[in-house]
PDB file of C-alpha atoms in Angstrom:
ATOM      1  CA  UNK Y   1     -21.300  12.400  40.477  1.00 34.00           C
ATOM      2  CA  UNK Y   2     -23.521   9.348  41.487  1.00 41.00           C
ATOM      3  CA  UNK Y   3     -27.708   8.844  40.097  1.00 45.00           C
ATOM      4  CA  UNK Y   4     -30.013   9.234  42.853  1.00 47.00           C
ATOM      5  CA  UNK Y   5     -31.664   6.070  43.305  1.00 52.00           C
ATOM      6  CA  UNK Y   6     -35.346   5.945  41.527  1.00 56.00           C
ATOM      7  CA  UNK Y   7     -35.298   9.675  40.487  1.00 58.00           C
ATOM      8  CA  UNK Y   8     -36.099   7.695  36.682  1.00 60.00           C
ATOM      9  CA  UNK Y   9     -38.991   6.791  38.232  1.00 62.00           C
ATOM     10  CA  UNK Y  10     -39.873   9.635  39.910  1.00 62.00           C
ATOM     11  CA  UNK Y  11     -39.504  11.894  37.405  1.00 61.00           C
ATOM     12  CA  UNK Y  12     -41.659   9.442  35.002  1.00 58.00           C
ATOM     13  CA  UNK Y  13     -44.664   8.979  37.777  1.00 60.00           C
ATOM     14  CA  UNK Y  14     -44.794  13.043  38.658  1.00 61.00           C
ATOM     15  CA  UNK Y  15     -43.760  14.780  35.295  1.00 59.00           C
ATOM     16  CA  UNK Y  16     -44.708  12.278  32.906  1.00 60.00           C
ATOM     17  CA  UNK Y  17     -48.083  11.419  33.393  1.00 61.00           C
ATOM     18  CA  UNK Y  18     -48.478  14.808  33.579  1.00 70.00           C
ATOM     19  CA  UNK Y  19     -48.517  15.302  29.623  1.00 80.00           C
ATOM     20  CA  UNK Y  20     -45.027  17.687  30.532  1.00 85.00           C
ATOM     21  CA  UNK Y  21     -42.735  18.274  27.332  1.00 90.00           C
ATOM     22  CA  UNK Y  22     -38.917  17.307  27.874  1.00 91.00           C
ATOM     23  CA  UNK Y  23     -35.759  18.269  26.503  1.00 92.00           C
ATOM     24  CA  UNK Y  24     -33.346  15.197  26.328  1.00 92.00           C
ATOM     25  CA  UNK Y  25     -29.955  13.957  25.019  1.00 92.00           C
ATOM     26  CA  UNK Y  26     -29.229  10.209  23.562  1.00 94.00           C
ATOM     27  CA  UNK Y  27     -25.735   9.475  22.937  1.00 93.00           C
ATOM     28  CA  UNK Y  28     -24.890   7.997  19.450  1.00 91.00           C
ATOM     29  CA  UNK Y  29     -25.204   4.124  20.940  1.00 92.00           C
ATOM     30  CA  UNK Y  30     -28.785   4.988  21.265  1.00 93.00           C
ATOM     31  CA  UNK Y  31     -29.583   6.710  18.219  1.00 91.00           C
ATOM     32  CA  UNK Y  32     -27.767   3.879  16.410  1.00 92.00           C
ATOM     33  CA  UNK Y  33     -29.668   1.585  17.961  1.00 91.00           C
ATOM     34  CA  UNK Y  34     -32.927   3.696  16.964  1.00 91.00           C
ATOM     35  CA  UNK Y  35     -32.162   3.652  13.337  1.00 90.00           C
ATOM     36  CA  UNK Y  36     -31.452  -0.051  13.093  1.00 89.00           C
ATOM     37  CA  UNK Y  37     -34.902  -0.457  14.703  1.00 85.00           C
ATOM     38  CA  UNK Y  38     -36.727   1.633  12.169  1.00 85.00           C
ATOM     39  CA  UNK Y  39     -34.923   2.133   8.994  1.00 86.00           C
ATOM     40  CA  UNK Y  40     -34.281   5.835   9.069  1.00 87.00           C
ATOM     41  CA  UNK Y  41     -31.469   8.108   9.165  1.00 88.00           C
ATOM     42  CA  UNK Y  42     -30.988   9.926  12.727  1.00 89.00           C
ATOM     43  CA  UNK Y  43     -28.546  11.287  12.915  1.00 85.00           C
ATOM     44  CA  UNK Y  44     -25.430   9.507  14.312  1.00 85.00           C
ATOM     45  CA  UNK Y  45     -23.306  10.739  11.803  1.00 82.00           C
ATOM     46  CA  UNK Y  46     -23.039  13.591  10.163  1.00 77.00           C
ATOM     47  CA  UNK Y  47     -22.622  14.339   6.684  1.00 75.00           C
ATOM     48  CA  UNK Y  48     -19.217  13.826   6.402  1.00 77.00           C
ATOM     49  CA  UNK Y  49     -19.751   9.632   7.788  1.00 80.00           C
ATOM     50  CA  UNK Y  50     -18.181  11.273  10.883  1.00 85.00           C
ATOM     51  CA  UNK Y  51     -20.006   9.841  14.146  1.00 86.00           C
ATOM     52  CA  UNK Y  52     -21.710  12.074  16.182  1.00 84.00           C
ATOM     53  CA  UNK Y  53     -21.456  12.354  20.005  1.00 88.00           C
ATOM     54  CA  UNK Y  54     -25.613  13.091  20.218  1.00 90.00           C
ATOM     55  CA  UNK Y  55     -28.810  13.823  19.101  1.00 92.00           C
ATOM     56  CA  UNK Y  56     -30.767  16.135  21.586  1.00 93.00           C
ATOM     57  CA  UNK Y  57     -34.609  15.361  21.554  1.00 95.00           C
ATOM     58  CA  UNK Y  58     -38.413  17.159  22.229  1.00 95.00           C
ATOM     59  CA  UNK Y  59     -40.628  14.603  23.819  1.00 94.00           C
ATOM     60  CA  UNK Y  60     -43.784  13.852  26.216  1.00 93.00           C
ATOM     61  CA  UNK Y  61     -45.028  10.931  27.327  1.00 90.00           C
ATOM     62  CA  UNK Y  62     -48.713   9.901  26.246  1.00 87.00           C
ATOM     63  CA  UNK Y  63     -50.987   6.661  26.891  1.00 85.00           C
ATOM     64  CA  UNK Y  64     -47.809   4.330  27.352  1.00 86.00           C
ATOM     65  CA  UNK Y  65     -46.182   6.151  24.106  1.00 90.00           C
ATOM     66  CA  UNK Y  66     -43.007   8.542  23.837  1.00 92.00           C
ATOM     67  CA  UNK Y  67     -43.585  11.536  21.545  1.00 94.00           C
ATOM     68  CA  UNK Y  68     -40.514  12.682  20.026  1.00 94.00           C
ATOM     69  CA  UNK Y  69     -38.903  15.369  17.279  1.00 96.00           C
ATOM     70  CA  UNK Y  70     -35.210  15.726  17.523  1.00 95.00           C
ATOM     71  CA  UNK Y  71     -33.142  18.562  17.242  1.00 94.00           C
ATOM     72  CA  UNK Y  72     -30.513  19.323  15.240  1.00 91.00           C
ATOM     73  CA  UNK Y  73     -28.082  22.744  14.340  1.00 88.00           C
ATOM     74  CA  UNK Y  74     -28.728  22.687  11.353  1.00 87.00           C
ATOM     75  CA  UNK Y  75     -31.136  24.008   9.776  1.00 86.00           C
ATOM     76  CA  UNK Y  76     -32.859  21.453   7.210  1.00 84.00           C
ATOM     77  CA  UNK Y  77     -36.360  21.252   8.288  1.00 86.00           C
ATOM     78  CA  UNK Y  78     -36.883  25.334   8.053  1.00 91.00           C
ATOM     79  CA  UNK Y  79     -38.472  24.869  11.385  1.00 91.00           C
ATOM     80  CA  UNK Y  80     -36.751  27.122  14.366  1.00 91.00           C
ATOM     81  CA  UNK Y  81     -37.458  25.846  17.612  1.00 91.00           C
ATOM     82  CA  UNK Y  82     -36.647  28.266  21.190  1.00 89.00           C
ATOM     83  CA  UNK Y  83     -35.956  26.020  23.908  1.00 89.00           C
ATOM     84  CA  UNK Y  84     -35.400  28.768  26.210  1.00 86.00           C
ATOM     85  CA  UNK Y  85     -38.483  27.385  28.040  1.00 85.00           C
ATOM     86  CA  UNK Y  86     -36.497  24.775  29.131  1.00 84.00           C
ATOM     87  CA  UNK Y  87     -34.867  24.237  32.214  1.00 79.00           C
ATOM     88  CA  UNK Y  88     -31.591  22.345  31.645  1.00 74.00           C
ATOM     89  CA  UNK Y  89     -29.291  21.072  33.882  1.00 63.00           C
ATOM     90  CA  UNK Y  90     -26.445  22.161  31.614  1.00 66.00           C
ATOM     91  CA  UNK Y  91     -24.185  18.421  33.272  1.00 71.00           C
ATOM     92  CA  UNK Y  92     -23.088  16.234  30.740  1.00 72.00           C
ATOM     93  CA  UNK Y  93     -24.087  15.869  26.821  1.00 76.00           C
ATOM     94  CA  UNK Y  94     -26.783  18.558  27.817  1.00 82.00           C
ATOM     95  CA  UNK Y  95     -24.193  21.172  27.704  1.00 81.00           C
ATOM     96  CA  UNK Y  96     -23.975  21.047  24.445  1.00 80.00           C
ATOM     97  CA  UNK Y  97     -27.296  21.858  23.810  1.00 85.00           C
ATOM     98  CA  UNK Y  98     -27.780  25.300  22.037  1.00 84.00           C
ATOM     99  CA  UNK Y  99     -30.825  27.031  22.700  1.00 85.00           C
ATOM    100  CA  UNK Y 100     -31.515  28.120  19.343  1.00 89.00           C
ATOM    101  CA  UNK Y 101     -31.918  25.579  17.460  1.00 92.00           C
ATOM    102  CA  UNK Y 102     -33.897  23.394  14.475  1.00 93.00           C
ATOM    103  CA  UNK Y 103     -36.378  20.636  14.236  1.00 94.00           C
ATOM    104  CA  UNK Y 104     -34.347  17.652  12.928  1.00 93.00           C
ATOM    105  CA  UNK Y 105     -35.910  16.323   9.564  1.00 92.00           C
ATOM    106  CA  UNK Y 106     -36.682  12.674   8.182  1.00 89.00           C
ATOM    107  CA  UNK Y 107     -34.490  12.037   5.680  1.00 84.00           C
ATOM    108  CA  UNK Y 108     -36.514   9.295   3.924  1.00 83.00           C
ATOM    109  CA  UNK Y 109     -39.860  11.616   4.324  1.00 87.00           C
ATOM    110  CA  UNK Y 110     -38.275  15.176   3.807  1.00 90.00           C
ATOM    111  CA  UNK Y 111     -39.558  16.530   6.800  1.00 92.00           C
ATOM    112  CA  UNK Y 112     -40.542  16.843  10.113  1.00 94.00           C
ATOM    113  CA  UNK Y 113     -41.845  14.123  11.653  1.00 93.00           C
ATOM    114  CA  UNK Y 114     -43.093  13.009  15.217  1.00 94.00           C
ATOM    115  CA  UNK Y 115     -41.675   9.685  16.109  1.00 94.00           C
ATOM    116  CA  UNK Y 116     -43.671   7.363  18.679  1.00 94.00           C
ATOM    117  CA  UNK Y 117     -41.835   4.587  21.112  1.00 93.00           C
ATOM    118  CA  UNK Y 118     -42.955   2.806  23.040  1.00 90.00           C
ATOM    119  CA  UNK Y 119     -42.369   3.302  27.109  1.00 87.00           C
ATOM    120  CA  UNK Y 120     -41.048   0.164  27.391  1.00 87.00           C
ATOM    121  CA  UNK Y 121     -38.221   0.110  24.655  1.00 89.00           C
ATOM    122  CA  UNK Y 122     -37.782   4.671  25.479  1.00 90.00           C
ATOM    123  CA  UNK Y 123     -36.243   2.887  28.975  1.00 86.00           C
ATOM    124  CA  UNK Y 124     -33.954   0.688  27.655  1.00 88.00           C
ATOM    125  CA  UNK Y 125     -32.299   2.844  25.272  1.00 91.00           C
ATOM    126  CA  UNK Y 126     -29.105   5.508  27.312  1.00 92.00           C
ATOM    127  CA  UNK Y 127     -30.158   9.028  27.253  1.00 92.00           C
ATOM    128  CA  UNK Y 128     -30.002  12.098  29.835  1.00 89.00           C
ATOM    129  CA  UNK Y 129     -32.717  14.444  31.093  1.00 87.00           C
ATOM    130  CA  UNK Y 130     -32.109  17.720  30.517  1.00 87.00           C
ATOM    131  CA  UNK Y 131     -35.662  19.207  31.843  1.00 85.00           C
ATOM    132  CA  UNK Y 132     -38.572  20.327  31.271  1.00 86.00           C
ATOM    133  CA  UNK Y 133     -40.529  22.433  29.275  1.00 88.00           C
ATOM    134  CA  UNK Y 134     -42.792  24.980  28.732  1.00 84.00           C
ATOM    135  CA  UNK Y 135     -45.009  26.132  25.750  1.00 79.00           C
ATOM    136  CA  UNK Y 136     -43.936  24.197  23.404  1.00 82.00           C
ATOM    137  CA  UNK Y 137     -46.952  23.328  20.434  1.00 85.00           C
ATOM    138  CA  UNK Y 138     -43.463  21.435  17.962  1.00 88.00           C
ATOM    139  CA  UNK Y 139     -46.106  18.277  18.269  1.00 88.00           C
ATOM    140  CA  UNK Y 140     -48.915  19.568  17.055  1.00 87.00           C
ATOM    141  CA  UNK Y 141     -49.813  18.831  13.463  1.00 89.00           C
ATOM    142  CA  UNK Y 142     -46.759  16.666  12.698  1.00 92.00           C
ATOM    143  CA  UNK Y 143     -47.225  13.076  11.359  1.00 92.00           C
ATOM    144  CA  UNK Y 144     -46.428  10.405  13.306  1.00 92.00           C
ATOM    145  CA  UNK Y 145     -43.583   7.308  12.663  1.00 90.00           C
ATOM    146  CA  UNK Y 146     -43.406   4.153  15.119  1.00 90.00           C
ATOM    147  CA  UNK Y 147     -39.456   2.973  15.796  1.00 86.00           C
ATOM    148  CA  UNK Y 148     -40.309  -0.236  17.735  1.00 72.00           C
ATOM    149  CA  UNK Y 149     -40.895  -2.520  16.499  1.00 53.00           C
ATOM    150  CA  UNK Y 150     -43.991  -4.539  14.819  1.00 48.00           C
ATOM    151  CA  UNK Y 151     -45.285  -0.796  14.288  1.00 48.00           C
ATOM    152  CA  UNK Y 152     -42.649   0.555  12.002  1.00 39.00           C
ATOM    153  CA  UNK Y 153     -45.571   1.853   9.480  1.00 42.00           C
ATOM    154  CA  UNK Y 154     -46.179   5.445  10.148  1.00 41.00           C
ATOM    155  CA  UNK Y 155     -49.320   6.788  10.469  1.00 42.00           C
ATOM    156  CA  UNK Y 156     -50.921  10.528  10.195  1.00 39.00           C
ATOM    157  CA  UNK Y 157     -51.441  12.503  12.952  1.00 38.00           C
TER     158      UNK Y 157
END
């Protein structure tokens, strides 16, 4: 399927700048890049060491920074997430996202984190944007950790 020219720029300007939350998926290549950059395990491999095809995430854009929470089918975090308020295109990696899932628990911190990444770095990563989400408060009260560059130290929200 042909990608519409300028779609990503239009998406960014019309939706993300308004602080609308969205659902997306990183393929393994992008997750591996983020793991190398941050020194954290973000789930590019399962507990048996096999590569995953992808990892879904929820994100919101604020002040030139993307805030992300990764999603999992595993209940380790005990933080259920319902994607019933998300519009999902149902194509590519998006078609494999389960409507009821859990927030991904960071192995290093042993809790759910909100990962921060600068817009330039986020733009460089391969990803699929699945759709927008309404009424999700998943980011509220989570500790924040930078995934890019010099700002790797965490900051509490």
